[in-house]
């Protein structure tokens, strides 16, 4: 691994990532841990998206040679659809998101967006078409305005405000004495998990990409907040092709299609209703979650988790 590690390349790449507004995914994708092995093909053209479709074709992938994580995965997401990926911990759900964002290339198989192999287009153009809302965004030590407008610095005050309103964080910001100029992050105001996610949602709404990846883990939030967040997450996926990485099934029951992944293989696929009637892994996970929810029913702990 260390032989692949080229500090200067790495620094340049991280710098470009910051400039392109990708750094908020630092946590999710552990940027600093990933090998920098993905490069633009010589003379690679830009991705051109007319119909934001996604297709995985027989994708085989492992982080190292000893272990294959995805075993020939194929699925399609039609333009404008919301497809959710569920499965036990370690099944490979986040890996699919990392591959779509091209932090890694598959060992074999292809990933296509609007018919174009993402390994054959420039990374900049690929990433400019994809928005990511991670569960727990890392904020910059800067103002709320900066954090929302990040990567879209030319945005007007009215645009930033509209994005904050649509992400349901405007009332919160307006109650702060410094409003949008409030410093946040490690050295500023500490935001709850839900508030940080809303900042990420506002940033994505401002970026307005045709494809979004949502990390729908809301299990750390109480049910009322969860419902509010879900409403705003739905707004992000409206009219966009959406891949939802789901940790709680209740958040994705209304997806157009649900892919059930187990140990890197697609074992079931269908709508919530279809999967329940199949009485397989999804149905078992659903029953388990209902039982867990019953246990936690009275656990309204509030929104402030840091
Ligand atoms: P969870 O629901 O717990 O987030 P997941 O389905 O998203 O799990 P992945 O994060 O995609 O699972 O991980 C799939 C497999 O790949 C796991 O066995 C994990 O240990 C392994 N893995 C993930 N990231 C790396 C990495 N950077 N290097 C090596 N192995 C990794």
CSV table of C-alpha atoms and ligand atoms in Angstrom, one decimal:
chain,number,residue,atom,x,y,z
A,1,UNK,CA,0.0,0.0,0.0
A,2,UNK,CA,2.7,2.5,1.0
A,3,UNK,CA,4.4,2.0,-2.5
A,4,UNK,CA,1.2,3.5,-4.0
A,5,UNK,CA,1.3,6.4,-1.7
A,6,UNK,CA,2.6,9.5,-3.4
A,7,UNK,CA,2.4,12.4,-1.0
A,8,UNK,CA,2.6,15.2,-3.6
A,9,UNK,CA,-0.1,13.7,-5.8
A,10,UNK,CA,-2.1,13.2,-2.7
A,11,UNK,CA,-1.8,16.8,-1.6
A,12,UNK,CA,-2.7,18.1,-5.0
A,13,UNK,CA,-5.7,15.8,-5.1
A,14,UNK,CA,-6.9,16.8,-1.7
A,15,UNK,CA,-6.5,20.5,-2.6
A,16,UNK,CA,-8.5,20.0,-5.8
A,17,UNK,CA,-11.1,18.1,-3.9
A,18,UNK,CA,-11.4,21.0,-1.5
A,19,UNK,CA,-11.8,23.5,-4.3
A,20,UNK,CA,-14.4,21.4,-6.0
A,21,UNK,CA,-16.5,21.2,-2.8
A,22,UNK,CA,-16.0,17.5,-2.2
A,23,UNK,CA,-14.3,17.7,1.1
A,24,UNK,CA,-17.6,17.5,3.1
A,25,UNK,CA,-17.6,13.8,2.3
A,26,UNK,CA,-14.3,13.5,4.1
A,27,UNK,CA,-15.8,11.6,6.9
A,28,UNK,CA,-17.9,9.3,4.8
A,29,UNK,CA,-15.2,8.2,2.4
A,30,UNK,CA,-12.2,8.6,4.6
A,31,UNK,CA,-10.4,10.6,1.9
A,32,UNK,CA,-7.0,10.4,3.5
A,33,UNK,CA,-7.2,6.6,3.8
A,34,UNK,CA,-8.0,5.9,0.2
A,35,UNK,CA,-5.3,5.0,-2.3
A,36,UNK,CA,-4.9,7.5,-5.0
A,37,UNK,CA,-5.1,5.1,-7.8
A,38,UNK,CA,-7.7,6.6,-9.9
A,39,UNK,CA,-6.6,8.9,-12.7
A,40,UNK,CA,-8.2,10.5,-15.7
A,41,UNK,CA,-7.6,8.5,-18.9
A,42,UNK,CA,-5.4,10.5,-21.3
A,43,UNK,CA,-7.6,12.9,-23.3
A,44,UNK,CA,-10.7,11.8,-21.4
A,45,UNK,CA,-13.8,13.8,-22.4
A,46,UNK,CA,-16.2,15.4,-19.9
A,47,UNK,CA,-19.3,13.5,-18.9
A,48,UNK,CA,-22.3,14.8,-20.7
A,49,UNK,CA,-25.6,14.1,-18.9
A,50,UNK,CA,-28.9,14.4,-20.7
A,51,UNK,CA,-30.7,11.5,-19.0
A,52,UNK,CA,-29.2,10.9,-15.6
A,53,UNK,CA,-29.3,7.1,-15.7
A,54,UNK,CA,-27.0,4.9,-13.6
A,55,UNK,CA,-26.0,1.4,-14.6
A,56,UNK,CA,-23.7,-1.1,-12.8
A,57,UNK,CA,-22.7,-3.9,-15.2
A,58,UNK,CA,-21.1,-7.0,-13.6
A,59,UNK,CA,-19.1,-4.9,-11.2
A,60,UNK,CA,-16.4,-6.9,-9.3
A,61,UNK,CA,-14.5,-4.9,-6.6
A,62,UNK,CA,-12.3,-5.5,-3.6
A,63,UNK,CA,-10.3,-3.0,-1.6
A,64,UNK,CA,-7.4,-5.5,-1.7
A,65,UNK,CA,-6.7,-8.7,-3.6
A,66,UNK,CA,-7.4,-11.0,-0.7
A,67,UNK,CA,-11.1,-10.1,-0.5
A,68,UNK,CA,-13.8,-9.4,-3.0
A,69,UNK,CA,-16.4,-7.0,-1.7
A,70,UNK,CA,-18.7,-6.8,-4.7
A,71,UNK,CA,-19.2,-10.0,-6.7
A,72,UNK,CA,-20.4,-9.1,-10.2
A,73,UNK,CA,-23.1,-6.5,-9.2
A,74,UNK,CA,-25.6,-5.4,-11.9
A,75,UNK,CA,-28.4,-3.0,-11.5
A,76,UNK,CA,-29.9,0.1,-13.2
A,77,UNK,CA,-31.4,3.3,-11.9
A,78,UNK,CA,-33.7,5.0,-14.5
A,79,UNK,CA,-33.5,8.7,-14.8
A,80,UNK,CA,-35.4,10.4,-12.0
A,81,UNK,CA,-35.9,7.2,-10.0
A,82,UNK,CA,-35.0,6.7,-6.4
A,83,UNK,CA,-33.3,3.4,-5.7
A,84,UNK,CA,-32.5,2.3,-2.2
A,85,UNK,CA,-29.7,-0.1,-1.2
A,86,UNK,CA,-30.2,-2.0,2.0
A,87,UNK,CA,-28.5,-4.9,3.6
A,88,UNK,CA,-26.6,-6.0,6.7
A,89,UNK,CA,-23.6,-4.1,7.9
A,90,UNK,CA,-20.6,-4.7,5.7
A,91,UNK,CA,-22.7,-5.9,2.7
A,92,UNK,CA,-21.1,-3.3,0.5
A,93,UNK,CA,-23.6,-0.4,0.4
A,94,UNK,CA,-21.2,2.4,1.0
A,95,UNK,CA,-18.7,0.8,-1.4
A,96,UNK,CA,-21.3,1.2,-4.2
A,97,UNK,CA,-21.4,5.0,-3.5
A,98,UNK,CA,-17.6,5.2,-3.4
A,99,UNK,CA,-17.4,3.5,-6.8
A,100,UNK,CA,-20.1,5.7,-8.3
A,101,UNK,CA,-18.1,8.7,-7.2
A,102,UNK,CA,-15.0,7.0,-8.6
A,103,UNK,CA,-12.9,6.9,-5.6
A,104,UNK,CA,-11.9,3.5,-6.9
A,105,UNK,CA,-12.3,1.6,-10.2
A,106,UNK,CA,-13.9,-1.8,-10.4
A,107,UNK,CA,-11.5,-4.8,-11.0
A,108,UNK,CA,-13.9,-5.7,-13.8
A,109,UNK,CA,-17.3,-4.6,-15.1
A,110,UNK,CA,-18.4,-1.1,-15.8
A,111,UNK,CA,-20.3,1.7,-14.2
A,112,UNK,CA,-22.3,3.9,-16.7
A,113,UNK,CA,-24.0,7.3,-16.3
A,114,UNK,CA,-26.2,8.2,-19.2
A,115,UNK,CA,-24.4,5.4,-21.2
A,116,UNK,CA,-20.9,6.7,-20.5
A,117,UNK,CA,-18.3,4.6,-18.6
A,118,UNK,CA,-17.4,6.8,-15.7
A,119,UNK,CA,-13.8,5.5,-15.9
A,120,UNK,CA,-13.5,7.1,-19.3
A,121,UNK,CA,-14.6,10.6,-18.5
A,122,UNK,CA,-12.8,13.3,-16.4
A,123,UNK,CA,-13.3,13.0,-12.6
A,124,UNK,CA,-14.1,16.7,-12.3
A,125,UNK,CA,-17.0,16.4,-14.7
A,126,UNK,CA,-18.2,13.2,-13.1
A,127,UNK,CA,-18.2,14.7,-9.6
A,128,UNK,CA,-19.8,17.9,-10.7
A,129,UNK,CA,-22.9,15.9,-11.7
A,130,UNK,CA,-23.2,14.1,-8.4
A,131,UNK,CA,-24.3,15.5,-5.0
A,132,UNK,CA,-23.7,13.6,-1.8
A,133,UNK,CA,-25.6,14.1,1.5
A,134,UNK,CA,-23.7,12.1,4.1
A,135,UNK,CA,-25.2,11.2,7.4
A,136,UNK,CA,-22.7,13.3,9.3
A,137,UNK,CA,-21.2,16.1,7.3
A,138,UNK,CA,-17.9,17.6,8.4
A,139,UNK,CA,-18.2,21.4,8.5
A,140,UNK,CA,-15.5,23.9,7.7
A,141,UNK,CA,-14.4,26.2,10.5
A,142,UNK,CA,-16.2,29.1,8.8
A,143,UNK,CA,-19.6,30.8,8.7
A,144,UNK,CA,-22.8,29.0,8.0
A,145,UNK,CA,-23.0,31.0,4.7
A,146,UNK,CA,-19.6,29.7,3.6
A,147,UNK,CA,-20.6,26.1,4.5
A,148,UNK,CA,-23.8,26.3,2.5
A,149,UNK,CA,-22.5,28.2,-0.5
A,150,UNK,CA,-19.3,26.0,-0.6
A,151,UNK,CA,-18.3,25.2,-4.2
A,152,UNK,CA,-20.9,27.8,-5.4
A,153,UNK,CA,-19.3,30.9,-4.0
A,154,UNK,CA,-20.9,33.1,-6.6
A,155,UNK,CA,-24.4,32.4,-5.2
A,156,UNK,CA,-26.4,35.4,-4.2
A,157,UNK,CA,-27.8,35.9,-0.7
A,158,UNK,CA,-31.2,35.2,-2.0
A,159,UNK,CA,-30.1,31.8,-3.4
A,160,UNK,CA,-28.3,30.8,-0.2
A,161,UNK,CA,-31.4,31.8,1.8
A,162,UNK,CA,-33.7,29.8,-0.5
A,163,UNK,CA,-31.5,26.7,-0.2
A,164,UNK,CA,-31.5,27.1,3.6
A,165,UNK,CA,-35.3,27.4,3.5
A,166,UNK,CA,-35.8,24.3,1.4
A,167,UNK,CA,-33.5,22.4,3.7
A,168,UNK,CA,-35.6,23.5,6.7
A,169,UNK,CA,-32.7,25.1,8.4
A,170,UNK,CA,-33.6,28.8,7.8
A,171,UNK,CA,-35.7,29.3,11.0
A,172,UNK,CA,-32.7,27.9,13.0
A,173,UNK,CA,-30.3,30.3,11.3
A,174,UNK,CA,-32.5,33.3,11.7
A,175,UNK,CA,-32.7,32.8,15.4
A,176,UNK,CA,-28.9,33.0,15.8
A,177,UNK,CA,-27.7,36.5,16.7
A,178,UNK,CA,-25.2,36.4,13.8
A,179,UNK,CA,-27.5,34.6,11.4
A,180,UNK,CA,-25.7,33.3,8.3
A,181,UNK,CA,-22.5,34.9,9.6
A,182,UNK,CA,-22.4,32.5,12.6
A,183,UNK,CA,-19.0,30.6,12.8
A,184,UNK,CA,-19.6,26.9,12.9
A,185,UNK,CA,-17.3,23.8,13.0
A,186,UNK,CA,-14.8,22.8,15.7
A,187,UNK,CA,-14.1,26.3,16.8
A,188,UNK,CA,-17.6,27.8,16.3
A,189,UNK,CA,-21.1,26.8,17.1
A,190,UNK,CA,-21.6,23.1,17.5
A,191,UNK,CA,-24.4,21.8,15.4
A,192,UNK,CA,-26.5,18.7,16.0
A,193,UNK,CA,-26.3,15.7,13.6
A,194,UNK,CA,-29.6,16.8,12.1
A,195,UNK,CA,-28.5,20.4,11.7
A,196,UNK,CA,-25.3,19.4,10.0
A,197,UNK,CA,-27.2,17.1,7.6
A,198,UNK,CA,-29.5,20.1,6.7
A,199,UNK,CA,-26.5,22.2,5.9
A,200,UNK,CA,-25.3,19.4,3.6
A,201,UNK,CA,-28.8,19.3,2.1
A,202,UNK,CA,-28.8,23.1,1.5
A,203,UNK,CA,-25.4,22.8,-0.1
A,204,UNK,CA,-26.6,20.1,-2.4
A,205,UNK,CA,-29.8,22.0,-3.3
A,206,UNK,CA,-27.6,25.0,-4.3
A,207,UNK,CA,-25.3,22.7,-6.3
A,208,UNK,CA,-28.4,21.3,-8.1
A,209,UNK,CA,-26.8,18.1,-9.5
A,210,UNK,CA,-28.8,15.6,-11.6
A,211,UNK,CA,-27.7,12.7,-9.5
A,212,UNK,CA,-27.6,12.4,-5.7
A,213,UNK,CA,-26.4,9.9,-3.2
A,214,UNK,CA,-28.1,10.0,0.1
A,215,UNK,CA,-26.9,8.4,3.3
A,216,UNK,CA,-30.3,7.9,4.9
A,217,UNK,CA,-29.1,7.0,8.3
A,218,UNK,CA,-31.3,8.8,10.7
A,219,UNK,CA,-31.2,6.4,13.5
A,220,UNK,CA,-29.5,8.8,15.8
A,221,UNK,CA,-32.4,11.2,15.7
A,222,UNK,CA,-35.7,11.1,17.4
A,223,UNK,CA,-38.7,10.2,15.3
A,224,UNK,CA,-40.1,13.8,14.9
A,225,UNK,CA,-36.8,15.1,13.7
A,226,UNK,CA,-36.4,12.0,11.6
A,227,UNK,CA,-39.7,12.8,9.8
A,228,UNK,CA,-38.6,16.4,9.3
A,229,UNK,CA,-35.2,15.3,7.9
A,230,UNK,CA,-36.9,12.8,5.6
A,231,UNK,CA,-39.1,15.5,4.2
A,232,UNK,CA,-36.1,17.6,3.3
A,233,UNK,CA,-34.3,14.6,1.9
A,234,UNK,CA,-37.2,13.9,-0.3
A,235,UNK,CA,-36.9,17.5,-1.6
A,236,UNK,CA,-33.3,16.8,-2.6
A,237,UNK,CA,-34.2,13.7,-4.5
A,238,UNK,CA,-37.2,15.3,-6.3
A,239,UNK,CA,-36.6,15.3,-10.1
A,240,UNK,CA,-33.2,13.8,-9.5
A,241,UNK,CA,-31.8,10.3,-10.0
A,242,UNK,CA,-31.2,9.1,-6.4
A,243,UNK,CA,-29.2,6.3,-4.9
A,244,UNK,CA,-30.2,6.0,-1.2
A,245,UNK,CA,-27.9,4.1,1.1
A,246,UNK,CA,-30.3,3.0,3.8
A,247,UNK,CA,-29.6,1.9,7.3
A,248,UNK,CA,-33.2,2.1,8.5
A,249,UNK,CA,-35.8,0.5,6.4
A,250,UNK,CA,-38.6,2.9,7.4
A,251,UNK,CA,-36.8,5.7,5.5
A,252,UNK,CA,-36.9,3.9,2.1
A,253,UNK,CA,-40.2,2.1,2.1
A,254,UNK,CA,-41.4,4.5,-0.6
A,255,UNK,CA,-38.4,4.1,-2.9
A,256,UNK,CA,-39.1,3.1,-6.6
A,257,UNK,CA,-37.0,0.1,-6.1
A,258,UNK,CA,-35.1,-1.5,-3.2
A,259,UNK,CA,-31.9,-3.5,-3.8
A,260,UNK,CA,-31.1,-6.0,-1.1
A,261,UNK,CA,-27.4,-6.6,-0.8
A,262,UNK,CA,-25.8,-9.4,1.2
A,263,UNK,CA,-22.1,-10.0,1.2
A,264,UNK,CA,-21.6,-8.1,-2.0
A,265,UNK,CA,-24.3,-9.9,-3.9
A,266,UNK,CA,-27.8,-8.7,-5.0
A,267,UNK,CA,-30.1,-11.2,-3.3
A,268,UNK,CA,-33.5,-9.5,-3.7
A,269,UNK,CA,-34.9,-6.5,-5.6
A,270,UNK,CA,-38.3,-4.9,-5.8
A,271,UNK,CA,-40.7,-2.5,-4.2
A,272,UNK,CA,-41.3,-2.6,-0.5
A,273,UNK,CA,-44.6,-4.4,-1.0
A,274,UNK,CA,-43.0,-7.0,-3.4
A,275,UNK,CA,-40.1,-7.7,-1.1
A,276,UNK,CA,-42.4,-8.1,1.9
A,277,UNK,CA,-44.5,-10.7,0.0
A,278,UNK,CA,-41.3,-12.6,-1.0
A,279,UNK,CA,-40.7,-13.2,2.7
A,280,UNK,CA,-36.9,-13.3,2.3
A,281,UNK,CA,-34.1,-11.3,3.8
A,282,UNK,CA,-35.8,-7.9,3.4
A,283,UNK,CA,-39.0,-9.1,5.1
A,284,UNK,CA,-36.9,-10.5,8.0
A,285,UNK,CA,-35.0,-7.2,8.3
A,286,UNK,CA,-38.3,-5.3,8.3
A,287,UNK,CA,-39.8,-7.4,11.0
A,288,UNK,CA,-36.7,-7.0,13.1
A,289,UNK,CA,-36.8,-3.3,12.7
A,290,UNK,CA,-40.5,-3.1,13.7
A,291,UNK,CA,-39.6,-5.1,16.9
A,292,UNK,CA,-36.7,-2.7,17.6
A,293,UNK,CA,-38.9,0.3,17.0
A,294,UNK,CA,-41.4,-1.0,19.5
A,295,UNK,CA,-38.7,-1.2,22.1
A,296,UNK,CA,-37.6,2.3,21.5
A,297,UNK,CA,-41.0,3.8,21.1
A,298,UNK,CA,-40.8,6.1,24.1
A,299,UNK,CA,-37.3,7.2,23.4
A,300,UNK,CA,-37.9,10.8,22.2
A,301,UNK,CA,-34.5,12.2,23.0
A,302,UNK,CA,-34.5,15.4,21.1
A,303,UNK,CA,-32.4,16.6,18.2
A,304,UNK,CA,-29.2,17.7,19.8
A,305,UNK,CA,-26.6,14.9,19.3
A,306,UNK,CA,-23.0,16.0,19.0
B,1,LIG,P1,-22.5,-0.4,6.9
B,1,LIG,O1,-24.0,-0.6,6.8
B,1,LIG,O2,-22.0,-0.9,8.2
B,1,LIG,O3,-22.1,1.0,6.7
B,1,LIG,P2,-21.8,-1.2,4.2
B,1,LIG,O4,-22.8,-2.2,3.7
B,1,LIG,O5,-21.9,0.2,3.8
B,1,LIG,O6,-21.8,-1.3,5.8
B,1,LIG,P3,-19.1,-1.1,3.2
B,1,LIG,O7,-18.6,0.1,4.0
B,1,LIG,O8,-19.4,-0.9,1.8
B,1,LIG,O9,-20.4,-1.8,3.9
B,1,LIG,O10,-18.0,-2.2,3.4
B,1,LIG,C1,-18.1,-3.5,2.7
B,1,LIG,C2,-16.9,-4.3,3.1
B,1,LIG,O11,-15.7,-3.7,2.6
B,1,LIG,C3,-16.7,-4.5,4.6
B,1,LIG,O12,-16.3,-5.8,4.8
B,1,LIG,C4,-15.6,-3.6,4.9
B,1,LIG,O13,-14.8,-4.1,6.0
B,1,LIG,C5,-14.8,-3.5,3.7
B,1,LIG,N1,-14.2,-2.2,3.6
B,1,LIG,C6,-14.8,-1.0,3.6
B,1,LIG,N2,-13.9,0.1,3.4
B,1,LIG,C7,-12.7,-0.5,3.2
B,1,LIG,C8,-11.4,0.0,3.0
B,1,LIG,N3,-11.2,1.3,2.9
B,1,LIG,N4,-10.4,-0.8,3.0
B,1,LIG,C9,-10.6,-2.2,3.1
B,1,LIG,N5,-11.8,-2.7,3.3
B,1,LIG,C10,-12.9,-1.9,3.4
